[in-house]
Amino acid sequence: PEDEVKPTPFQWVASAARLPVVFHTHERAGTPYVTWSLCGALVLAMILSFGWAPDSVMRWGFIPCEWSRYLGLTAVTSFFVHGGVIHLLVNAYCLLAFGDNVEDLLGHARYGLLVLAATVAGCLTHGVFTSQPAIPLVGASAGVAGVAVFYAFAFPHARVGVINLFAPWRLIQIPVPVMLAIYAAGEWLSVALQQDPSSSVAHFAHLGGAAVG
């Protein structure tokens, strides 16, 4: 079928891990310096935190009941702090998958503002709705959600590959806006059904970042 494609080994592994495999409909005109720099900063922050990870989460994460720490800058610094290597890799992968084309469209400065606004909005939304205001929020997920949603609106003809359950060696290409709708529905459903207040996933932060996108 025209909507199926034989993936590379890397694409198949990414799709099996439920990560987006994006098939772009256009070529980049420039170099995504901001996207690459942000991913490099995420990796560097993780390396620096290996010896004192718990302290870095508490020090630089966004704690809703202490939102004014460092003049409120933890709403930004939390973007660079992650709870583990897998958390980091997922966010960095998604930022690379969507960010390069969004940066190419918006330009470096406006793209940086998009990531910043989505990150801050995610922290504030989480702070308003969380039932655990003393627990720090960390990770680039809100900023990445903003970039991904913007991508879906800006490039509606792009497609995301998902594994064909009846032919798992092939990927089915689904329009990005369809995947956006599935993602948004999943986040709202998670919020509605979430019973465990100790859950490590900040769905309201994702929704706040996505709203900016």
JSON list of C-alpha atoms in Angstrom, two decimals:
[
{"chain": "A", "resi": 1, "resn": "PRO", "atom": "CA", "xyz": [0.00, 0.00, 0.00]},
{"chain": "A", "resi": 2, "resn": "GLU", "atom": "CA", "xyz": [1.09, 3.58, -0.67]},
{"chain": "A", "resi": 3, "resn": "ASP", "atom": "CA", "xyz": [0.77, 4.51, 3.00]},
{"chain": "A", "resi": 4, "resn": "GLU", "atom": "CA", "xyz": [3.24, 1.81, 4.10]},
{"chain": "A", "resi": 5, "resn": "VAL", "atom": "CA", "xyz": [7.01, 1.97, 4.07]},
{"chain": "A", "resi": 6, "resn": "LYS", "atom": "CA", "xyz": [9.83, -0.41, 4.91]},
{"chain": "A", "resi": 7, "resn": "PRO", "atom": "CA", "xyz": [11.71, 1.26, 7.78]},
{"chain": "A", "resi": 8, "resn": "THR", "atom": "CA", "xyz": [15.41, 1.40, 8.42]},
{"chain": "A", "resi": 9, "resn": "PRO", "atom": "CA", "xyz": [16.52, -0.52, 11.54]},
{"chain": "A", "resi": 10, "resn": "PHE", "atom": "CA", "xyz": [16.74, 2.74, 13.48]},
{"chain": "A", "resi": 11, "resn": "GLN", "atom": "CA", "xyz": [13.25, 3.81, 12.40]},
{"chain": "A", "resi": 12, "resn": "TRP", "atom": "CA", "xyz": [11.84, 0.43, 13.38]},
{"chain": "A", "resi": 13, "resn": "VAL", "atom": "CA", "xyz": [13.44, 0.53, 16.83]},
{"chain": "A", "resi": 14, "resn": "ALA", "atom": "CA", "xyz": [12.22, 4.10, 17.38]},
{"chain": "A", "resi": 15, "resn": "SER", "atom": "CA", "xyz": [8.69, 3.18, 16.35]},
{"chain": "A", "resi": 16, "resn": "ALA", "atom": "CA", "xyz": [8.73, 0.03, 18.52]},
{"chain": "A", "resi": 17, "resn": "ALA", "atom": "CA", "xyz": [9.70, 2.28, 21.43]},
{"chain": "A", "resi": 18, "resn": "ARG", "atom": "CA", "xyz": [6.61, 4.41, 20.64]},
{"chain": "A", "resi": 19, "resn": "LEU", "atom": "CA", "xyz": [8.70, 7.33, 19.44]},
{"chain": "A", "resi": 20, "resn": "PRO", "atom": "CA", "xyz": [7.63, 9.38, 16.41]},
{"chain": "A", "resi": 21, "resn": "VAL", "atom": "CA", "xyz": [9.22, 8.49, 13.08]},
{"chain": "A", "resi": 22, "resn": "VAL", "atom": "CA", "xyz": [8.58, 11.62, 11.04]},
{"chain": "A", "resi": 23, "resn": "PHE", "atom": "CA", "xyz": [8.49, 11.59, 7.25]},
{"chain": "A", "resi": 24, "resn": "HIS", "atom": "CA", "xyz": [8.95, 15.22, 6.25]},
{"chain": "A", "resi": 25, "resn": "THR", "atom": "CA", "xyz": [7.34, 16.72, 3.16]},
{"chain": "A", "resi": 26, "resn": "HIS", "atom": "CA", "xyz": [9.95, 19.39, 2.59]},
{"chain": "A", "resi": 27, "resn": "GLU", "atom": "CA", "xyz": [13.68, 20.03, 2.89]},
{"chain": "A", "resi": 28, "resn": "ARG", "atom": "CA", "xyz": [15.32, 22.29, 5.44]},
{"chain": "A", "resi": 29, "resn": "ALA", "atom": "CA", "xyz": [16.85, 25.49, 4.11]},
{"chain": "A", "resi": 30, "resn": "GLY", "atom": "CA", "xyz": [19.05, 26.25, 7.12]},
{"chain": "A", "resi": 31, "resn": "THR", "atom": "CA", "xyz": [20.89, 24.66, 10.01]},
{"chain": "A", "resi": 32, "resn": "PRO", "atom": "CA", "xyz": [18.91, 24.10, 13.26]},
{"chain": "A", "resi": 33, "resn": "TYR", "atom": "CA", "xyz": [21.52, 25.59, 15.57]},
{"chain": "A", "resi": 34, "resn": "VAL", "atom": "CA", "xyz": [19.08, 26.22, 18.43]},
{"chain": "A", "resi": 35, "resn": "THR", "atom": "CA", "xyz": [17.67, 22.68, 18.33]},
{"chain": "A", "resi": 36, "resn": "TRP", "atom": "CA", "xyz": [21.14, 21.14, 18.30]},
{"chain": "A", "resi": 37, "resn": "SER", "atom": "CA", "xyz": [22.32, 23.47, 21.06]},
{"chain": "A", "resi": 38, "resn": "LEU", "atom": "CA", "xyz": [19.35, 22.66, 23.26]},
{"chain": "A", "resi": 39, "resn": "CYS", "atom": "CA", "xyz": [19.90, 18.92, 22.82]},
{"chain": "A", "resi": 40, "resn": "GLY", "atom": "CA", "xyz": [23.58, 19.35, 23.59]},
{"chain": "A", "resi": 41, "resn": "ALA", "atom": "CA", "xyz": [22.71, 21.33, 26.72]},
{"chain": "A", "resi": 42, "resn": "LEU", "atom": "CA", "xyz": [20.30, 18.58, 27.83]},
{"chain": "A", "resi": 43, "resn": "VAL", "atom": "CA", "xyz": [23.03, 15.96, 27.50]},
{"chain": "A", "resi": 44, "resn": "LEU", "atom": "CA", "xyz": [25.60, 18.17, 29.24]},
{"chain": "A", "resi": 45, "resn": "ALA", "atom": "CA", "xyz": [23.22, 18.85, 32.12]},
{"chain": "A", "resi": 46, "resn": "MET", "atom": "CA", "xyz": [22.66, 15.11, 32.57]},
{"chain": "A", "resi": 47, "resn": "ILE", "atom": "CA", "xyz": [26.41, 14.43, 32.56]},
{"chain": "A", "resi": 48, "resn": "LEU", "atom": "CA", "xyz": [27.04, 17.15, 35.13]},
{"chain": "A", "resi": 49, "resn": "SER", "atom": "CA", "xyz": [24.26, 15.84, 37.36]},
{"chain": "A", "resi": 50, "resn": "PHE", "atom": "CA", "xyz": [25.42, 12.21, 37.49]},
{"chain": "A", "resi": 51, "resn": "GLY", "atom": "CA", "xyz": [27.21, 12.71, 40.80]},
{"chain": "A", "resi": 52, "resn": "TRP", "atom": "CA", "xyz": [24.46, 14.78, 42.45]},
{"chain": "A", "resi": 53, "resn": "ALA", "atom": "CA", "xyz": [21.24, 13.98, 40.55]},
{"chain": "A", "resi": 54, "resn": "PRO", "atom": "CA", "xyz": [18.82, 14.17, 43.51]},
{"chain": "A", "resi": 55, "resn": "ASP", "atom": "CA", "xyz": [20.23, 17.56, 44.48]},
{"chain": "A", "resi": 56, "resn": "SER", "atom": "CA", "xyz": [19.96, 18.90, 40.92]},
{"chain": "A", "resi": 57, "resn": "VAL", "atom": "CA", "xyz": [16.31, 17.88, 40.67]},
{"chain": "A", "resi": 58, "resn": "MET", "atom": "CA", "xyz": [15.44, 19.64, 43.93]},
{"chain": "A", "resi": 59, "resn": "ARG", "atom": "CA", "xyz": [17.65, 22.63, 43.23]},
{"chain": "A", "resi": 60, "resn": "TRP", "atom": "CA", "xyz": [16.74, 23.34, 39.60]},
{"chain": "A", "resi": 61, "resn": "GLY", "atom": "CA", "xyz": [13.34, 21.65, 39.18]},
{"chain": "A", "resi": 62, "resn": "PHE", "atom": "CA", "xyz": [10.13, 23.69, 39.25]},
{"chain": "A", "resi": 63, "resn": "ILE", "atom": "CA", "xyz": [8.44, 23.27, 42.65]},
{"chain": "A", "resi": 64, "resn": "PRO", "atom": "CA", "xyz": [4.93, 24.78, 42.46]},
{"chain": "A", "resi": 65, "resn": "CYS", "atom": "CA", "xyz": [4.74, 25.74, 46.13]},
{"chain": "A", "resi": 66, "resn": "GLU", "atom": "CA", "xyz": [8.13, 27.47, 45.78]},
{"chain": "A", "resi": 67, "resn": "TRP", "atom": "CA", "xyz": [7.57, 28.94, 42.32]},
{"chain": "A", "resi": 68, "resn": "SER", "atom": "CA", "xyz": [9.45, 32.16, 43.09]},
{"chain": "A", "resi": 69, "resn": "ARG", "atom": "CA", "xyz": [12.80, 30.48, 43.80]},
{"chain": "A", "resi": 70, "resn": "TYR", "atom": "CA", "xyz": [15.68, 32.12, 41.89]},
{"chain": "A", "resi": 71, "resn": "LEU", "atom": "CA", "xyz": [13.21, 34.83, 40.82]},
{"chain": "A", "resi": 72, "resn": "GLY", "atom": "CA", "xyz": [11.03, 32.22, 39.13]},
{"chain": "A", "resi": 73, "resn": "LEU", "atom": "CA", "xyz": [13.81, 30.97, 36.87]},
{"chain": "A", "resi": 74, "resn": "THR", "atom": "CA", "xyz": [13.21, 27.32, 37.80]},
{"chain": "A", "resi": 75, "resn": "ALA", "atom": "CA", "xyz": [10.34, 27.45, 35.27]},
{"chain": "A", "resi": 76, "resn": "VAL", "atom": "CA", "xyz": [13.19, 27.60, 32.73]},
{"chain": "A", "resi": 77, "resn": "THR", "atom": "CA", "xyz": [15.96, 25.60, 34.40]},
{"chain": "A", "resi": 78, "resn": "SER", "atom": "CA", "xyz": [13.61, 22.63, 34.89]},
{"chain": "A", "resi": 79, "resn": "PHE", "atom": "CA", "xyz": [13.71, 22.17, 31.09]},
{"chain": "A", "resi": 80, "resn": "PHE", "atom": "CA", "xyz": [17.34, 20.99, 31.31]},
{"chain": "A", "resi": 81, "resn": "VAL", "atom": "CA", "xyz": [16.97, 18.62, 34.29]},
{"chain": "A", "resi": 82, "resn": "HIS", "atom": "CA", "xyz": [15.77, 15.04, 33.75]},
{"chain": "A", "resi": 83, "resn": "GLY", "atom": "CA", "xyz": [14.85, 12.18, 36.02]},
{"chain": "A", "resi": 84, "resn": "GLY", "atom": "CA", "xyz": [16.95, 9.63, 34.15]},
{"chain": "A", "resi": 85, "resn": "VAL", "atom": "CA", "xyz": [18.70, 8.76, 30.91]},
{"chain": "A", "resi": 86, "resn": "ILE", "atom": "CA", "xyz": [15.56, 7.36, 29.23]},
{"chain": "A", "resi": 87, "resn": "HIS", "atom": "CA", "xyz": [13.63, 10.51, 30.13]},
{"chain": "A", "resi": 88, "resn": "LEU", "atom": "CA", "xyz": [16.41, 12.58, 28.55]},
{"chain": "A", "resi": 89, "resn": "LEU", "atom": "CA", "xyz": [16.73, 10.46, 25.40]},
{"chain": "A", "resi": 90, "resn": "VAL", "atom": "CA", "xyz": [12.99, 10.52, 24.66]},
{"chain": "A", "resi": 91, "resn": "ASN", "atom": "CA", "xyz": [12.78, 14.30, 24.97]},
{"chain": "A", "resi": 92, "resn": "ALA", "atom": "CA", "xyz": [15.97, 14.91, 22.97]},
{"chain": "A", "resi": 93, "resn": "TYR", "atom": "CA", "xyz": [14.82, 12.54, 20.22]},
{"chain": "A", "resi": 94, "resn": "CYS", "atom": "CA", "xyz": [11.42, 14.24, 19.90]},
{"chain": "A", "resi": 95, "resn": "LEU", "atom": "CA", "xyz": [12.99, 17.69, 19.92]},
{"chain": "A", "resi": 96, "resn": "LEU", "atom": "CA", "xyz": [15.28, 16.65, 17.07]},
{"chain": "A", "resi": 97, "resn": "ALA", "atom": "CA", "xyz": [12.42, 14.98, 15.18]},
{"chain": "A", "resi": 98, "resn": "PHE", "atom": "CA", "xyz": [10.21, 18.08, 15.11]},
{"chain": "A", "resi": 99, "resn": "GLY", "atom": "CA", "xyz": [12.42, 21.00, 16.07]},
{"chain": "A", "resi": 100, "resn": "ASP", "atom": "CA", "xyz": [14.66, 21.26, 13.03]},
{"chain": "A", "resi": 101, "resn": "ASN", "atom": "CA", "xyz": [11.83, 22.03, 10.61]},
{"chain": "A", "resi": 102, "resn": "VAL", "atom": "CA", "xyz": [10.02, 24.32, 13.03]},
{"chain": "A", "resi": 103, "resn": "GLU", "atom": "CA", "xyz": [13.23, 26.27, 13.60]},
{"chain": "A", "resi": 104, "resn": "ASP", "atom": "CA", "xyz": [13.75, 26.45, 9.83]},
{"chain": "A", "resi": 105, "resn": "LEU", "atom": "CA", "xyz": [10.27, 27.93, 9.42]},
{"chain": "A", "resi": 106, "resn": "LEU", "atom": "CA", "xyz": [10.29, 30.37, 12.36]},
{"chain": "A", "resi": 107, "resn": "GLY", "atom": "CA", "xyz": [13.94, 31.36, 12.45]},
{"chain": "A", "resi": 108, "resn": "HIS", "atom": "CA", "xyz": [16.28, 30.85, 15.38]},
{"chain": "A", "resi": 109, "resn": "ALA", "atom": "CA", "xyz": [14.99, 33.62, 17.67]},
{"chain": "A", "resi": 110, "resn": "ARG", "atom": "CA", "xyz": [11.25, 32.99, 17.30]},
{"chain": "A", "resi": 111, "resn": "TYR", "atom": "CA", "xyz": [11.80, 29.26, 17.60]},
{"chain": "A", "resi": 112, "resn": "GLY", "atom": "CA", "xyz": [13.69, 29.82, 20.85]},
{"chain": "A", "resi": 113, "resn": "LEU", "atom": "CA", "xyz": [10.80, 31.94, 22.11]},
{"chain": "A", "resi": 114, "resn": "LEU", "atom": "CA", "xyz": [8.36, 29.14, 21.23]},
{"chain": "A", "resi": 115, "resn": "VAL", "atom": "CA", "xyz": [10.33, 26.61, 23.28]},
{"chain": "A", "resi": 116, "resn": "LEU", "atom": "CA", "xyz": [10.65, 29.07, 26.16]},
{"chain": "A", "resi": 117, "resn": "ALA", "atom": "CA", "xyz": [6.96, 30.00, 26.17]},
{"chain": "A", "resi": 118, "resn": "ALA", "atom": "CA", "xyz": [5.83, 26.37, 25.98]},
{"chain": "A", "resi": 119, "resn": "THR", "atom": "CA", "xyz": [8.17, 25.40, 28.83]},
{"chain": "A", "resi": 120, "resn": "VAL", "atom": "CA", "xyz": [7.00, 28.20, 31.12]},
{"chain": "A", "resi": 121, "resn": "ALA", "atom": "CA", "xyz": [3.34, 27.58, 30.25]},
{"chain": "A", "resi": 122, "resn": "GLY", "atom": "CA", "xyz": [3.78, 23.90, 31.03]},
{"chain": "A", "resi": 123, "resn": "CYS", "atom": "CA", "xyz": [5.25, 24.67, 34.43]},
{"chain": "A", "resi": 124, "resn": "LEU", "atom": "CA", "xyz": [2.52, 27.17, 35.29]},
{"chain": "A", "resi": 125, "resn": "THR", "atom": "CA", "xyz": [-0.28, 24.85, 34.14]},
{"chain": "A", "resi": 126, "resn": "HIS", "atom": "CA", "xyz": [1.20, 22.03, 36.18]},
{"chain": "A", "resi": 127, "resn": "GLY", "atom": "CA", "xyz": [1.54, 24.34, 39.17]},
{"chain": "A", "resi": 128, "resn": "VAL", "atom": "CA", "xyz": [-2.12, 25.31, 39.02]},
{"chain": "A", "resi": 129, "resn": "PHE", "atom": "CA", "xyz": [-3.53, 21.80, 38.75]},
{"chain": "A", "resi": 130, "resn": "THR", "atom": "CA", "xyz": [-1.07, 19.52, 40.55]},
{"chain": "A", "resi": 131, "resn": "SER", "atom": "CA", "xyz": [-2.12, 17.84, 43.78]},
{"chain": "A", "resi": 132, "resn": "GLN", "atom": "CA", "xyz": [1.52, 17.50, 44.84]},
{"chain": "A", "resi": 133, "resn": "PRO", "atom": "CA", "xyz": [2.88, 21.08, 44.88]},
{"chain": "A", "resi": 134, "resn": "ALA", "atom": "CA", "xyz": [6.00, 20.13, 46.82]},
{"chain": "A", "resi": 135, "resn": "ILE", "atom": "CA", "xyz": [7.20, 17.66, 44.18]},
{"chain": "A", "resi": 136, "resn": "PRO", "atom": "CA", "xyz": [9.64, 19.15, 41.62]},
{"chain": "A", "resi": 137, "resn": "LEU", "atom": "CA", "xyz": [8.75, 19.15, 37.94]},
{"chain": "A", "resi": 138, "resn": "VAL", "atom": "CA", "xyz": [11.65, 18.40, 35.60]},
{"chain": "A", "resi": 139, "resn": "GLY", "atom": "CA", "xyz": [12.16, 17.65, 31.94]},
{"chain": "A", "resi": 140, "resn": "ALA", "atom": "CA", "xyz": [11.85, 19.23, 28.50]},
{"chain": "A", "resi": 141, "resn": "SER", "atom": "CA", "xyz": [8.48, 17.59, 27.76]},
{"chain": "A", "resi": 142, "resn": "ALA", "atom": "CA", "xyz": [6.36, 20.76, 27.87]},
{"chain": "A", "resi": 143, "resn": "GLY", "atom": "CA", "xyz": [8.70, 22.60, 25.51]},
{"chain": "A", "resi": 144, "resn": "VAL", "atom": "CA", "xyz": [8.84, 19.60, 23.19]},
{"chain": "A", "resi": 145, "resn": "ALA", "atom": "CA", "xyz": [5.03, 19.33, 23.23]},
{"chain": "A", "resi": 146, "resn": "GLY", "atom": "CA", "xyz": [4.78, 22.95, 22.12]},
{"chain": "A", "resi": 147, "resn": "VAL", "atom": "CA", "xyz": [7.18, 22.34, 19.23]},
{"chain": "A", "resi": 148, "resn": "ALA", "atom": "CA", "xyz": [5.41, 19.12, 18.17]},
{"chain": "A", "resi": 149, "resn": "VAL", "atom": "CA", "xyz": [1.96, 20.73, 18.13]},
{"chain": "A", "resi": 150, "resn": "PHE", "atom": "CA", "xyz": [3.25, 23.74, 16.19]},
{"chain": "A", "resi": 151, "resn": "TYR", "atom": "CA", "xyz": [4.80, 21.30, 13.71]},
{"chain": "A", "resi": 152, "resn": "ALA", "atom": "CA", "xyz": [1.47, 19.54, 13.25]},
{"chain": "A", "resi": 153, "resn": "PHE", "atom": "CA", "xyz": [-0.29, 22.79, 12.35]},
{"chain": "A", "resi": 154, "resn": "ALA", "atom": "CA", "xyz": [2.55, 24.15, 10.22]},
{"chain": "A", "resi": 155, "resn": "PHE", "atom": "CA", "xyz": [3.17, 20.93, 8.26]},
{"chain": "A", "resi": 156, "resn": "PRO", "atom": "CA", "xyz": [-0.18, 19.12, 8.06]},
{"chain": "A", "resi": 157, "resn": "HIS", "atom": "CA", "xyz": [0.95, 16.97, 5.12]},
{"chain": "A", "resi": 158, "resn": "ALA", "atom": "CA", "xyz": [3.88, 15.44, 7.00]},
{"chain": "A", "resi": 159, "resn": "ARG", "atom": "CA", "xyz": [3.41, 11.89, 8.24]},
{"chain": "A", "resi": 160, "resn": "VAL", "atom": "CA", "xyz": [4.43, 9.81, 11.24]},
{"chain": "A", "resi": 161, "resn": "GLY", "atom": "CA", "xyz": [5.22, 6.11, 10.92]},
{"chain": "A", "resi": 162, "resn": "VAL", "atom": "CA", "xyz": [3.73, 3.54, 13.29]},
{"chain": "A", "resi": 163, "resn": "ILE", "atom": "CA", "xyz": [4.26, -0.21, 13.24]},
{"chain": "A", "resi": 164, "resn": "ASN", "atom": "CA", "xyz": [1.74, -2.23, 11.25]},
{"chain": "A", "resi": 165, "resn": "LEU", "atom": "CA", "xyz": [0.52, -4.81, 13.76]},
{"chain": "A", "resi": 166, "resn": "PHE", "atom": "CA", "xyz": [-0.35, -7.24, 10.94]},
{"chain": "A", "resi": 167, "resn": "ALA", "atom": "CA", "xyz": [3.03, -6.76, 9.23]},
{"chain": "A", "resi": 168, "resn": "PRO", "atom": "CA", "xyz": [5.40, -5.58, 11.99]},
{"chain": "A", "resi": 169, "resn": "TRP", "atom": "CA", "xyz": [8.33, -5.24, 9.59]},
{"chain": "A", "resi": 170, "resn": "ARG", "atom": "CA", "xyz": [6.58, -2.28, 7.94]},
{"chain": "A", "resi": 171, "resn": "LEU", "atom": "CA", "xyz": [5.38, 1.13, 9.10]},
{"chain": "A", "resi": 172, "resn": "ILE", "atom": "CA", "xyz": [2.02, 2.70, 8.35]},
{"chain": "A", "resi": 173, "resn": "GLN", "atom": "CA", "xyz": [2.25, 6.43, 7.62]},
{"chain": "A", "resi": 174, "resn": "ILE", "atom": "CA", "xyz": [-0.36, 8.48, 9.49]},
{"chain": "A", "resi": 175, "resn": "PRO", "atom": "CA", "xyz": [-0.85, 12.25, 8.98]},
{"chain": "A", "resi": 176, "resn": "VAL", "atom": "CA", "xyz": [0.75, 14.26, 11.76]},
{"chain": "A", "resi": 177, "resn": "PRO", "atom": "CA", "xyz": [-2.53, 16.06, 12.66]},
{"chain": "A", "resi": 178, "resn": "VAL", "atom": "CA", "xyz": [-4.15, 12.66, 13.26]},
{"chain": "A", "resi": 179, "resn": "MET", "atom": "CA", "xyz": [-1.33, 11.71, 15.61]},
{"chain": "A", "resi": 180, "resn": "LEU", "atom": "CA", "xyz": [-1.75, 15.10, 17.30]},
{"chain": "A", "resi": 181, "resn": "ALA", "atom": "CA", "xyz": [-5.41, 14.36, 17.94]},
{"chain": "A", "resi": 182, "resn": "ILE", "atom": "CA", "xyz": [-4.53, 10.92, 19.35]},
{"chain": "A", "resi": 183, "resn": "TYR", "atom": "CA", "xyz": [-1.83, 12.47, 21.55]},
{"chain": "A", "resi": 184, "resn": "ALA", "atom": "CA", "xyz": [-4.15, 15.17, 22.88]},
{"chain": "A", "resi": 185, "resn": "ALA", "atom": "CA", "xyz": [-6.94, 12.67, 23.57]},
{"chain": "A", "resi": 186, "resn": "GLY", "atom": "CA", "xyz": [-4.47, 10.43, 25.41]},
{"chain": "A", "resi": 187, "resn": "GLU", "atom": "CA", "xyz": [-3.26, 13.29, 27.59]},
{"chain": "A", "resi": 188, "resn": "TRP", "atom": "CA", "xyz": [-6.80, 14.38, 28.49]},
{"chain": "A", "resi": 189, "resn": "LEU", "atom": "CA", "xyz": [-7.80, 10.79, 29.17]},
{"chain": "A", "resi": 190, "resn": "SER", "atom": "CA", "xyz": [-4.75, 10.33, 31.40]},
{"chain": "A", "resi": 191, "resn": "VAL", "atom": "CA", "xyz": [-5.71, 13.44, 33.35]},
{"chain": "A", "resi": 192, "resn": "ALA", "atom": "CA", "xyz": [-9.31, 12.28, 33.71]},
{"chain": "A", "resi": 193, "resn": "LEU", "atom": "CA", "xyz": [-8.48, 8.73, 34.78]},
{"chain": "A", "resi": 194, "resn": "GLN", "atom": "CA", "xyz": [-5.32, 9.30, 36.77]},
{"chain": "A", "resi": 195, "resn": "GLN", "atom": "CA", "xyz": [-5.96, 8.02, 40.27]},
{"chain": "A", "resi": 196, "resn": "ASP", "atom": "CA", "xyz": [-2.41, 7.79, 41.58]},
{"chain": "A", "resi": 197, "resn": "PRO", "atom": "CA", "xyz": [-1.24, 11.22, 42.82]},
{"chain": "A", "resi": 198, "resn": "SER", "atom": "CA", "xyz": [2.34, 9.96, 42.91]},
{"chain": "A", "resi": 199, "resn": "SER", "atom": "CA", "xyz": [2.43, 9.40, 39.13]},
{"chain": "A", "resi": 200, "resn": "SER", "atom": "CA", "xyz": [5.70, 10.58, 37.63]},
{"chain": "A", "resi": 201, "resn": "VAL", "atom": "CA", "xyz": [4.08, 11.91, 34.42]},
{"chain": "A", "resi": 202, "resn": "ALA", "atom": "CA", "xyz": [3.02, 15.57, 34.49]},
{"chain": "A", "resi": 203, "resn": "HIS", "atom": "CA", "xyz": [0.17, 15.48, 31.96]},
{"chain": "A", "resi": 204, "resn": "PHE", "atom": "CA", "xyz": [-0.97, 19.03, 32.72]},
{"chain": "A", "resi": 205, "resn": "ALA", "atom": "CA", "xyz": [2.52, 20.30, 31.92]},
{"chain": "A", "resi": 206, "resn": "HIS", "atom": "CA", "xyz": [2.32, 18.57, 28.53]},
{"chain": "A", "resi": 207, "resn": "LEU", "atom": "CA", "xyz": [-1.07, 20.13, 27.85]},
{"chain": "A", "resi": 208, "resn": "GLY", "atom": "CA", "xyz": [0.14, 23.58, 28.84]},
{"chain": "A", "resi": 209, "resn": "GLY", "atom": "CA", "xyz": [3.10, 23.37, 26.49]},
{"chain": "A", "resi": 210, "resn": "ALA", "atom": "CA", "xyz": [0.92, 21.95, 23.73]},
{"chain": "A", "resi": 211, "resn": "ALA", "atom": "CA", "xyz": [-1.53, 24.85, 24.07]},
{"chain": "A", "resi": 212, "resn": "VAL", "atom": "CA", "xyz": [1.28, 27.30, 23.32]},
{"chain": "A", "resi": 213, "resn": "GLY", "atom": "CA", "xyz": [2.19, 25.29, 20.23]}
]
